[in-house]
Tab-separated table of C-alpha atoms in Angstrom:
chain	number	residue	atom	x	y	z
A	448	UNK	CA	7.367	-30.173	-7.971
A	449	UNK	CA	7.543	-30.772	-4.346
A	450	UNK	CA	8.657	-34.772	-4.637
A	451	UNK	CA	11.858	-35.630	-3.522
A	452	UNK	CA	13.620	-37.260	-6.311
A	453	UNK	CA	16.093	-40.807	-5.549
A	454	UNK	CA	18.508	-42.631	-7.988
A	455	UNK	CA	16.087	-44.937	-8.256
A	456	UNK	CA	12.881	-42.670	-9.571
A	457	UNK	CA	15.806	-40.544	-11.937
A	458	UNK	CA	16.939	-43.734	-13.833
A	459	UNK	CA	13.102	-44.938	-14.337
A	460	UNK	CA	12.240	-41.767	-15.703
A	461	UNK	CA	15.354	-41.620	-17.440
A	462	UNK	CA	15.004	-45.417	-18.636
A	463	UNK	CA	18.505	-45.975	-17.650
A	464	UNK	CA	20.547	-48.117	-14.833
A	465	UNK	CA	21.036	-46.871	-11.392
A	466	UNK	CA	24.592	-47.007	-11.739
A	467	UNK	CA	24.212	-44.900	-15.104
A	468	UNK	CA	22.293	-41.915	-13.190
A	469	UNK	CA	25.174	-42.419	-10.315
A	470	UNK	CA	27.913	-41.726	-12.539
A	471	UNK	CA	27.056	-38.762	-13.972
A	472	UNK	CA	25.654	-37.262	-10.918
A	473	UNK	CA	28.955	-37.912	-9.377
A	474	UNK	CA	30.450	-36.866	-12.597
A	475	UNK	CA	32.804	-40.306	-12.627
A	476	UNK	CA	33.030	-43.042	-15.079
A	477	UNK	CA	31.825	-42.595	-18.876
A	478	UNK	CA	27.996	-43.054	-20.138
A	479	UNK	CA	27.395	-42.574	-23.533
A	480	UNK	CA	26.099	-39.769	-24.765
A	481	UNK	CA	22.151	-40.882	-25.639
A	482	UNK	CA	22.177	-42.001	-21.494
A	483	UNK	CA	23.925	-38.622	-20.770
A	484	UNK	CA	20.958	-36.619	-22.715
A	485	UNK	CA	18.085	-38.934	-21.490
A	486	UNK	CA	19.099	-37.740	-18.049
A	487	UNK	CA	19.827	-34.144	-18.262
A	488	UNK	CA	16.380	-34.201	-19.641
A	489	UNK	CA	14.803	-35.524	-17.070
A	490	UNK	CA	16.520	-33.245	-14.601
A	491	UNK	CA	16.180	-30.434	-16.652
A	492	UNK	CA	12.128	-31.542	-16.198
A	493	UNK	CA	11.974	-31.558	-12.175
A	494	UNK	CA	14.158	-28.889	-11.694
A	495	UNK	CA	17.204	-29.963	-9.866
A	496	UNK	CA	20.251	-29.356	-10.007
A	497	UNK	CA	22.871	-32.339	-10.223
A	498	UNK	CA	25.422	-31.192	-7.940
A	499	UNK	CA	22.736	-30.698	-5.238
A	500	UNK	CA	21.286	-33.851	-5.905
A	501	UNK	CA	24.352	-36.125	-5.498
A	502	UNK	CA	24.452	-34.768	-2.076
A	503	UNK	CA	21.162	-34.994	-0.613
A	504	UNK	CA	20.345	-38.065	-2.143
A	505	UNK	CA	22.708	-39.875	0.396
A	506	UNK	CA	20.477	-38.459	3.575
A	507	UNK	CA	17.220	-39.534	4.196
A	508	UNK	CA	16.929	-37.450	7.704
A	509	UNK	CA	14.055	-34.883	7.214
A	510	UNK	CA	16.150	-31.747	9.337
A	511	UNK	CA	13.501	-29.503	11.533
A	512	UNK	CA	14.194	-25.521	11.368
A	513	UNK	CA	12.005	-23.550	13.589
A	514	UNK	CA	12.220	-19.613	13.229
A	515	UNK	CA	10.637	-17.505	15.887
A	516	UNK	CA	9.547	-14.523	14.450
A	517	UNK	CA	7.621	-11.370	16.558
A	518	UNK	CA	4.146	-10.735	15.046
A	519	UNK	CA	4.376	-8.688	12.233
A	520	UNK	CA	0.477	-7.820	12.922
A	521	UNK	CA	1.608	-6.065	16.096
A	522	UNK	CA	4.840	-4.801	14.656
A	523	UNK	CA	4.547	-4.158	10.812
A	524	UNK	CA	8.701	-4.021	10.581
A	525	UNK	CA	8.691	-7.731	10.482
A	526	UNK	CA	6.644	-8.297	7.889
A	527	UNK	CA	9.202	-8.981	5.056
A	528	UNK	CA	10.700	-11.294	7.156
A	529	UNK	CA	8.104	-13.980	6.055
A	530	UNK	CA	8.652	-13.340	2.402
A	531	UNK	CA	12.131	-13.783	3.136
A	532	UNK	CA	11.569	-17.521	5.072
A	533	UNK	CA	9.088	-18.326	1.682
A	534	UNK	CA	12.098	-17.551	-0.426
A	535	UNK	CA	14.365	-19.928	1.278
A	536	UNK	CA	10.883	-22.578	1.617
A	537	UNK	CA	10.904	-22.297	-2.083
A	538	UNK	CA	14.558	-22.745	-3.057
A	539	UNK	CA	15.144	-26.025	-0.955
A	540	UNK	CA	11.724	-27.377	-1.140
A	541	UNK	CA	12.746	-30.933	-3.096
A	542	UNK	CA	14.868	-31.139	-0.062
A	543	UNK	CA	14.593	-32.837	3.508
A	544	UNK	CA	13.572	-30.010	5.315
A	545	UNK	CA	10.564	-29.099	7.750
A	546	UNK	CA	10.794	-25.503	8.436
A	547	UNK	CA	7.885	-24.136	10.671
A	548	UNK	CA	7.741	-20.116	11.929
A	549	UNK	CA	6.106	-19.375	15.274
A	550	UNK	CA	4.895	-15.959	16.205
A	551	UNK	CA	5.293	-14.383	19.503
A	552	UNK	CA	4.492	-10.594	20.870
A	553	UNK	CA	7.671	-8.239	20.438
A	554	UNK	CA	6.052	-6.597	23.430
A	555	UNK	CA	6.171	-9.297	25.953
A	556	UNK	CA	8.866	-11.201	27.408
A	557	UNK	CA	6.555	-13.715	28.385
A	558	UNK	CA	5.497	-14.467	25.189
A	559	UNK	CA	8.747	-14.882	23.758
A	560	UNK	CA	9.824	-17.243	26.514
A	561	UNK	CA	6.453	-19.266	26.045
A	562	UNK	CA	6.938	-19.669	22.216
A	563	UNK	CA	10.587	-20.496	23.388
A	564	UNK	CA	9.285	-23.404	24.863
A	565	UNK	CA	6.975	-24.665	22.707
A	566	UNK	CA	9.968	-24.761	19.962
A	567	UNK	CA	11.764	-26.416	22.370
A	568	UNK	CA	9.074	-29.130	22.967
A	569	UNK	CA	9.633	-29.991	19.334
A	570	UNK	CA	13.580	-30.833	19.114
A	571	UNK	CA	14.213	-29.024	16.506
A	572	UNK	CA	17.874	-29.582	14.656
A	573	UNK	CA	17.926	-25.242	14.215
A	574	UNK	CA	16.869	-22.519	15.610
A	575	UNK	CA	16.348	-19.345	13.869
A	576	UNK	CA	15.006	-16.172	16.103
A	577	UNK	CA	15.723	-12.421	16.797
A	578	UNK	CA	17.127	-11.811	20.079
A	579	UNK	CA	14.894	-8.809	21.304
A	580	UNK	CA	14.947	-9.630	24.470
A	581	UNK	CA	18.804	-9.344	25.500
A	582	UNK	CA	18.304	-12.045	29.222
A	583	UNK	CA	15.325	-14.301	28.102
A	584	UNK	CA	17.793	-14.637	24.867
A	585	UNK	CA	20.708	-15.873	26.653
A	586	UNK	CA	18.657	-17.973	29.008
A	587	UNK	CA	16.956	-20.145	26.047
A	588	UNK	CA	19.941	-20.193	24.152
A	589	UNK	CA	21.754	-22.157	26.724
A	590	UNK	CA	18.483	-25.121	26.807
A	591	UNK	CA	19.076	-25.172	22.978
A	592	UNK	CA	22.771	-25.652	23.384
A	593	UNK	CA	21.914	-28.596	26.212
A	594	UNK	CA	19.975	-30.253	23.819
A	595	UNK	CA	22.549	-30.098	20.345
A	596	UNK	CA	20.360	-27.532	18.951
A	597	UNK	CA	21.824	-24.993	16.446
A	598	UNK	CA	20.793	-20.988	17.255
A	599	UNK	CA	21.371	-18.157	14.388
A	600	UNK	CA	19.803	-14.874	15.207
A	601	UNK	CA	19.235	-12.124	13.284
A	602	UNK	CA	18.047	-8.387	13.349
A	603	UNK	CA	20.002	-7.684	16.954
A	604	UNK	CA	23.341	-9.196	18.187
A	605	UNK	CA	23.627	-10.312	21.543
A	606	UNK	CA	27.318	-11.915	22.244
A	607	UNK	CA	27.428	-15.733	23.465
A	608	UNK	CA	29.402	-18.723	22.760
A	609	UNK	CA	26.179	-20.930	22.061
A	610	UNK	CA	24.761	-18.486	18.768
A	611	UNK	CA	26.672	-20.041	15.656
A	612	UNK	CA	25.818	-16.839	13.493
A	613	UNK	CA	24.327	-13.235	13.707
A	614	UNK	CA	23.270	-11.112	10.275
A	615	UNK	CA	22.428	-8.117	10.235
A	616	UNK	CA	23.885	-4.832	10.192
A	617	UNK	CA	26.579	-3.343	12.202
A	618	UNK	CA	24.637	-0.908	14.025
A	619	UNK	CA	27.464	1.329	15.126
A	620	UNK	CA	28.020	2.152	12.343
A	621	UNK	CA	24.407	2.288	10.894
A	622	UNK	CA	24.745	5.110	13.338
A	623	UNK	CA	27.139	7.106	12.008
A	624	UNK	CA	26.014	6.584	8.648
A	625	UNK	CA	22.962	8.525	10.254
A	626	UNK	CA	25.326	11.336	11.555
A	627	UNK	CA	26.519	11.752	8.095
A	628	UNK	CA	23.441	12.383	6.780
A	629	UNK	CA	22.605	14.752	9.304
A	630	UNK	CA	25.176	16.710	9.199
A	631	UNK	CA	25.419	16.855	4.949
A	632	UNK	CA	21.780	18.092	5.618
A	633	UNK	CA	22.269	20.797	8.571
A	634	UNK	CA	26.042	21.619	9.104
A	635	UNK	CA	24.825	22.605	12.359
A	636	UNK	CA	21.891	23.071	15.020
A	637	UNK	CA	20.295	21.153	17.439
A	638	UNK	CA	19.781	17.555	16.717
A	639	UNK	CA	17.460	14.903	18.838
A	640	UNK	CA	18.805	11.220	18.963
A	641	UNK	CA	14.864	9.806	19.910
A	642	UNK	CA	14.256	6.179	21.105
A	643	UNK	CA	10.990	4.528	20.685
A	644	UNK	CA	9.728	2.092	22.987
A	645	UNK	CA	13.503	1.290	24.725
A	646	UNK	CA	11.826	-0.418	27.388
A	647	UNK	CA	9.825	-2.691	25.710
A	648	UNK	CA	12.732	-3.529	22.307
A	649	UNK	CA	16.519	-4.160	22.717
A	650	UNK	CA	18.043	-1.203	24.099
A	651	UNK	CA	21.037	-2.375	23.188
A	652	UNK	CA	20.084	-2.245	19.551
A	653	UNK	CA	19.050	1.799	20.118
A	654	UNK	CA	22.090	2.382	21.872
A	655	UNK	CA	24.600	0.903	19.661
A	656	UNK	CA	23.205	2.751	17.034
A	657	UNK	CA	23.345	6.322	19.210
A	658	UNK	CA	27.045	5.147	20.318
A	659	UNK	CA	27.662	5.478	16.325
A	660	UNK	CA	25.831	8.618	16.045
A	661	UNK	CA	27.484	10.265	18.784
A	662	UNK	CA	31.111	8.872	18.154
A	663	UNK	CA	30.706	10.524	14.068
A	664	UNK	CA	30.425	13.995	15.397
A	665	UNK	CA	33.409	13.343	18.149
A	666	UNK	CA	35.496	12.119	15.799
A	667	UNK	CA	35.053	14.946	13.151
A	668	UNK	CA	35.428	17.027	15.951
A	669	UNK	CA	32.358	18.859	14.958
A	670	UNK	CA	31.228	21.739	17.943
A	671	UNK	CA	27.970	23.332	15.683
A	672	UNK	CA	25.732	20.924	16.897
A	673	UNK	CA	23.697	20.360	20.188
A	674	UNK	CA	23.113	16.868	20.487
A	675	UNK	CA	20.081	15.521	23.242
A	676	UNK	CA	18.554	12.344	23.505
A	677	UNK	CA	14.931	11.818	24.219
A	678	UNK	CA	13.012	8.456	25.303
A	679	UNK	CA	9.579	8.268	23.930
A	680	UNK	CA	6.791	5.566	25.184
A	681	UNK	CA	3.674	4.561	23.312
A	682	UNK	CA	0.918	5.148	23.654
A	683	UNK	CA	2.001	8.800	24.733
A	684	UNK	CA	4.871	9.182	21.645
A	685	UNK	CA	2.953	11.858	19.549
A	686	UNK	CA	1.834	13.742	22.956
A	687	UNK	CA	5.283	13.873	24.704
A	688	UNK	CA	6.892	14.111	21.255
A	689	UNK	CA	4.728	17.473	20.430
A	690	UNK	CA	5.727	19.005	23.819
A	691	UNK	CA	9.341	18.128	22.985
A	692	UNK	CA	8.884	20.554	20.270
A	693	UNK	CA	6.838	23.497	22.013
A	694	UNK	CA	10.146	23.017	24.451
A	695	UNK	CA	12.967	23.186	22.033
A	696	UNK	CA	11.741	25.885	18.655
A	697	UNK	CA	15.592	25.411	17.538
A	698	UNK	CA	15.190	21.449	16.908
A	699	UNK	CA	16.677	21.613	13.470
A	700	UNK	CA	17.075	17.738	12.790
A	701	UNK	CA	16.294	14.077	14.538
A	702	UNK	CA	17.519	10.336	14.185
A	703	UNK	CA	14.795	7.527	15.292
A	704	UNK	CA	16.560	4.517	15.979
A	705	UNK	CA	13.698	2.155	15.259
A	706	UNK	CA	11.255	2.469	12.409
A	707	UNK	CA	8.359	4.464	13.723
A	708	UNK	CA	9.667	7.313	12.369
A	709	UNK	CA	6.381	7.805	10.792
A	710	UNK	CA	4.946	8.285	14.297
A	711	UNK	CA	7.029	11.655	14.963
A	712	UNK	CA	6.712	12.474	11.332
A	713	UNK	CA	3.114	12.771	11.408
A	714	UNK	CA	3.049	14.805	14.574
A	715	UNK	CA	5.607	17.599	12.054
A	716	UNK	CA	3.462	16.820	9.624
A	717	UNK	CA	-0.158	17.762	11.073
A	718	UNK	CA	0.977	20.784	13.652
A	719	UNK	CA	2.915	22.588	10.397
A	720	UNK	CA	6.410	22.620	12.009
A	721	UNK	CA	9.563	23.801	10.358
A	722	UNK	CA	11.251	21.528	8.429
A	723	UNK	CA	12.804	19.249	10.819
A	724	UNK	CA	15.358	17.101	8.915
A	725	UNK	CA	14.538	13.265	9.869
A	726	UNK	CA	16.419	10.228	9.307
A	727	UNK	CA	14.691	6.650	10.464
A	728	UNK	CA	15.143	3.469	9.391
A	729	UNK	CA	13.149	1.090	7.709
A	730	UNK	CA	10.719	0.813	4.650
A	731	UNK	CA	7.477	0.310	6.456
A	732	UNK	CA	4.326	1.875	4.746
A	733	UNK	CA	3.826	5.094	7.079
A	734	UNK	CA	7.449	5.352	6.661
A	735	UNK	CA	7.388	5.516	2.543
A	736	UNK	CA	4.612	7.865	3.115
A	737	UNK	CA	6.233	10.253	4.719
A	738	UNK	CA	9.693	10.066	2.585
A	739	UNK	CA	7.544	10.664	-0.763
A	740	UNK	CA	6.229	13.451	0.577
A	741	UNK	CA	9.703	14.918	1.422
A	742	UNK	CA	8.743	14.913	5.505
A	743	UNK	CA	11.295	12.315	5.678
A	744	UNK	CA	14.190	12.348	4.141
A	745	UNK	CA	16.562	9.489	4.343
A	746	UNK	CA	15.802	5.841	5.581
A	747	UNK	CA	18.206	3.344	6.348
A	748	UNK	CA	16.954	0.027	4.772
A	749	UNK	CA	17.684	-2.983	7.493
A	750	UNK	CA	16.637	-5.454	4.505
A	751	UNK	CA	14.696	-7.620	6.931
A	752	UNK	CA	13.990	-10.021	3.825
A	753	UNK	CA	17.540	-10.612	3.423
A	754	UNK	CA	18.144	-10.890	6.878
A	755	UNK	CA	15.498	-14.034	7.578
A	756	UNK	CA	16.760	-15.499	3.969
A	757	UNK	CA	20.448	-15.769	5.059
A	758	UNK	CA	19.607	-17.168	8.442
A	759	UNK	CA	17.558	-19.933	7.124
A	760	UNK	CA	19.954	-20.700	4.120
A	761	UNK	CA	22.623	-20.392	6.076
A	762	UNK	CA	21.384	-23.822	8.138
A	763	UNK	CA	20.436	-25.399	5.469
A	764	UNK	CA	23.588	-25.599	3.476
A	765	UNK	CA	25.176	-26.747	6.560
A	766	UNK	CA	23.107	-29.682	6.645
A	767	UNK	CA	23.290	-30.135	2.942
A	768	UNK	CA	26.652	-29.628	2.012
A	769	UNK	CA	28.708	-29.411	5.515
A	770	UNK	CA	29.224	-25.493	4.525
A	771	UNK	CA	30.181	-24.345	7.678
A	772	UNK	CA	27.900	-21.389	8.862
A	773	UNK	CA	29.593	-17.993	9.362
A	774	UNK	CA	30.223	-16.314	12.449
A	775	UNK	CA	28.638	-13.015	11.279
A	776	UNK	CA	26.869	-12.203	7.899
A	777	UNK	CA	26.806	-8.304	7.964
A	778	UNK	CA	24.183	-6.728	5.493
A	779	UNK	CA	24.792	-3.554	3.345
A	780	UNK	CA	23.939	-0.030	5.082
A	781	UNK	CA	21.231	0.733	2.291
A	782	UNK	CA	20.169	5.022	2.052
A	783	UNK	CA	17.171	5.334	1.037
A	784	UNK	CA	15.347	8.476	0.224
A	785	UNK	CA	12.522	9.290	-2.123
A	786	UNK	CA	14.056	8.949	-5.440
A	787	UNK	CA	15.248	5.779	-5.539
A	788	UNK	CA	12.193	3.916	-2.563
A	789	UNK	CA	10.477	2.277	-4.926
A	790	UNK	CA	12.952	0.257	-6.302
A	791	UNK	CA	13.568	-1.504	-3.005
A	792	UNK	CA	9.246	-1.614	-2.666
A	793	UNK	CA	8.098	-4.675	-3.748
């Protein structure tokens, strides 16, 4: 399944001229019909499609993709991601392509930077990596650029001249999709906008996604709710998280703006809190747990999947077809809440 079909291997198999498989791939000139079946049979049998064929048939260049991707053994939230890169592995594999993933710690600028330049050792043709790091980001970027080298990121947006596409989401107004929720759920109270691990992630990510939050209940003009925001650092979350609440009995609801919500739902979960409205994102394990048993209540799906699948495919029909690669690809702000989880659970 994995051989890369020519003209040349299509008309043997085919028992038929070169210049018989040309034409109809090109869909010019007339073959008769018994060629015309003798043919669609055979690509019927190796699974191509004509239209791609015609295409790729003309390049011989094998094209190099590398995607950096942060180890989804420390961090669990990026484990779809690699079923998303398989997807794309699978749909183009009769194609030219060598697409390799390196892992680096989303704790540790140094490791990003190192796997930077390993990648870079390589020469790829495209790049493909989250921009956690908002400085180290910009400062590899411009090497690739020096060297021809196309960048897409995905996950968080960071604004330069040298990316050639973002997807994601728009996380302002991811944000305010949050506020919505909240305030459907409440109507009014004291609400706690809590950042996990600022230091170490994007904070721009976390902040864009507060700016949202905050800018729904300005707008509406609502004045019922006491809004505070509160920095938590591992490994002292559940600690500082649990005197948070000793500190403020009134806490009626919270937005995480990463996915450990699981880490402060546990903590509401094992000291027998009130119910403490929560809205996270993401549809990690702990988090699922949590939402099914109704400690959780909405989650805001990032579709990390989707998010590695565009990015790759994205490159790869540039190089295929010249389909130029767009600016921005932004993903659907999916609610999820216990009722309908499982049909976005693999």
């Amino acid at each position: 399944m994995d051989k890369k079909y020519t003209i040349k291997d299509i008309a043997q198999l085919a028992g038929v001229s070169k210049g018989t498989v040309d034409r109809v791939l090109h869909k010019r000139g007339k073959v008769s019909d018994d060629a015309l079946k003798k043919i669609n049979e055979v690509l019927n049998v190796i699974n191509y499609e004509p239209n791609l064929i015609a295409r790729n048939l003309k390049n011989n260049k094998v094209y190099r993709i590398c995607i950096l991707l942060p180890d989804p053994k420390i961090d669990p939230y990026w484990l779809p991601c690699i079923k998303g890169i398989e997807d794309a592995v699978q749909e183009f594999r009769a194609y030219n392509f060598a697409i390799e993933t390196f892992f680096f710690n989303p704790e540790g600028k140094k490791s990003f930077l190192k796997i930077n330049e390993t990648v870079l050792e390589k020469s790829p043709d495209a790049v493909l990596l989250p921009p956690l790091f908002h400085k180290e980001t910009l400062e590899v970027i411009k090497k690739y650029e020096e060297l021809n080298i196309i960048v897409n990121t995905f996950n968080n947006q960071v604004q330069s001249d040298s990316i050639k596409s973002f997807v994601g989401q728009d996380l302002f107004h991811s944000g305010r999709v949050a506020a919505k929720l909240l305030d459907l759920l409440l109507k009014k109270g004291q609400i706690a906008v809590i950042h996990i691990d600022e230091s170490i992630k994007n904070a721009i990510h976390m902040q864009e996604k507060e700016r949202g939050f905050r800018n729904y209940f300005s707008e509406k003009g609502k004045q019922d709710y006491n809004i505070t925001t509160l920095k938590l650092k591992n490994p002292n979350v559940e600690i500082n998280f649990t005197n948070f609440l000793n500190e403020n009995p009134d806490l009626s609801g919270i937005f995480i703006s990463t996915s450990k919500a699981y880490q402060l739902a546990k903590v509401i979960s094992e000291t027998k809190h009130k119910k403490i409205a929560i809205i996270g994102y993401d549809l990690i394990e702990n988090n699922v747990n949590y939402l099914n048993q109704g400690v959780i209540d909405f989650l805001i799906h990032q579709n990390q999947k989707r998010q590695t699948y565009l990015g790759v495919t994205s490159i790869i029909e540039f190089f295929l077809f010249d389909k130029e690669i767009p600016n921005t690809i932004l993903l659907p702000i999916d609610i999820v809440n216990s009722e309908n989880a499982s049909f976005y659970i693999e």
